[in-house]
């Protein structure tokens, strides 16, 4: 089993060396953060669009894993240094806190593309309730780890 795990990590690493681009076409992973009454986690997917822009969709649980949350964000990505980017974006989503609610969200963050196809990022996401569910402004700071392909 150890040999199989080692082989998988080596193959994933070699795939990362063969692709030289700022933004991979796709990335999927986990986003760990907290907002409001407790911590939660999200499954996060990013799809590259043209001109260093991308769409991020996050599905997860919040408020100590009680409420469902879905977020969609359009992001602009800028290079700081080789493999080191910052990004900002806007979007919105749905939440099940206290009934179904709609919210608007923004995001600003920083990310590092490792030589293997792993993306590590930390971001700040302010969210404001538009209808139901969320009341007022909530802030969400999260750490994300994604596999890029």
CSV table of N, CA, C and O in Angstrom, one decimal, residues 17 20-22 79-85 111-116 119-120:
chain,number,residue,atom,x,y,z
A,17,UNK,N,4.9,19.2,-13.3
A,17,UNK,CA,6.1,19.7,-14.0
A,17,UNK,C,5.9,19.9,-15.5
A,17,UNK,O,6.5,20.7,-16.1
A,20,UNK,N,3.0,24.3,-17.7
A,20,UNK,CA,3.6,25.6,-17.3
A,20,UNK,C,2.5,26.7,-17.7
A,20,UNK,O,2.4,27.2,-18.8
A,21,UNK,N,1.7,27.0,-16.7
A,21,UNK,CA,0.7,28.1,-16.9
A,21,UNK,C,0.3,28.7,-15.6
A,21,UNK,O,0.5,28.0,-14.5
A,22,UNK,N,-0.1,29.9,-15.6
A,22,UNK,CA,-0.5,30.6,-14.4
A,22,UNK,C,-1.7,30.0,-13.7
A,22,UNK,O,-1.7,29.8,-12.5
A,79,UNK,N,-0.6,38.0,-11.2
A,79,UNK,CA,0.6,37.4,-10.7
A,79,UNK,C,1.4,38.4,-9.9
A,79,UNK,O,1.6,39.5,-10.3
A,80,UNK,N,1.9,38.0,-8.7
A,80,UNK,CA,2.8,38.8,-7.9
A,80,UNK,C,4.2,38.4,-8.3
A,80,UNK,O,5.1,39.3,-8.5
A,81,UNK,N,4.5,37.1,-8.2
A,81,UNK,CA,5.8,36.5,-8.6
A,81,UNK,C,5.5,35.2,-9.2
A,81,UNK,O,4.4,34.8,-9.3
A,82,UNK,N,6.6,34.5,-9.7
A,82,UNK,CA,6.4,33.2,-10.3
A,82,UNK,C,5.7,32.3,-9.3
A,82,UNK,O,6.1,32.2,-8.1
A,83,UNK,N,4.6,31.7,-9.7
A,83,UNK,CA,3.8,30.8,-8.9
A,83,UNK,C,3.1,31.4,-7.7
A,83,UNK,O,2.5,30.7,-6.9
A,84,UNK,N,3.1,32.7,-7.6
A,84,UNK,CA,2.5,33.4,-6.4
A,84,UNK,C,1.5,34.5,-7.0
A,84,UNK,O,1.9,35.4,-7.7
A,85,UNK,N,0.2,34.3,-6.7
A,85,UNK,CA,-0.8,35.2,-7.3
A,85,UNK,C,-1.7,35.8,-6.1
A,85,UNK,O,-1.7,35.3,-5.0
A,111,UNK,N,-2.5,33.2,-3.2
A,111,UNK,CA,-2.4,31.8,-3.5
A,111,UNK,C,-1.0,31.5,-3.9
A,111,UNK,O,-0.3,32.3,-4.5
A,112,UNK,N,-0.6,30.2,-3.7
A,112,UNK,CA,0.7,29.8,-4.2
A,112,UNK,C,0.6,28.5,-4.9
A,112,UNK,O,-0.1,27.5,-4.5
A,113,UNK,N,1.1,28.5,-6.2
A,113,UNK,CA,1.1,27.3,-7.0
A,113,UNK,C,2.4,26.5,-6.8
A,113,UNK,O,3.4,27.0,-7.2
A,114,UNK,N,2.3,25.4,-6.2
A,114,UNK,CA,3.5,24.6,-6.1
A,114,UNK,C,4.0,24.0,-7.4
A,114,UNK,O,3.2,24.0,-8.4
A,115,UNK,N,5.2,23.4,-7.5
A,115,UNK,CA,5.6,22.8,-8.7
A,115,UNK,C,4.8,21.5,-9.0
A,115,UNK,O,4.7,21.2,-10.2
A,116,UNK,N,4.3,20.9,-8.0
A,116,UNK,CA,3.4,19.8,-8.2
A,116,UNK,C,2.0,20.5,-8.4
A,116,UNK,O,1.8,21.6,-8.0
A,119,UNK,N,-2.5,23.8,-5.2
A,119,UNK,CA,-2.7,25.2,-5.0
A,119,UNK,C,-3.1,25.4,-3.6
A,119,UNK,O,-4.0,24.8,-3.1
A,120,UNK,N,-2.4,26.3,-2.9
A,120,UNK,CA,-2.6,26.6,-1.5
A,120,UNK,C,-3.0,28.1,-1.4
A,120,UNK,O,-2.3,28.9,-2.0
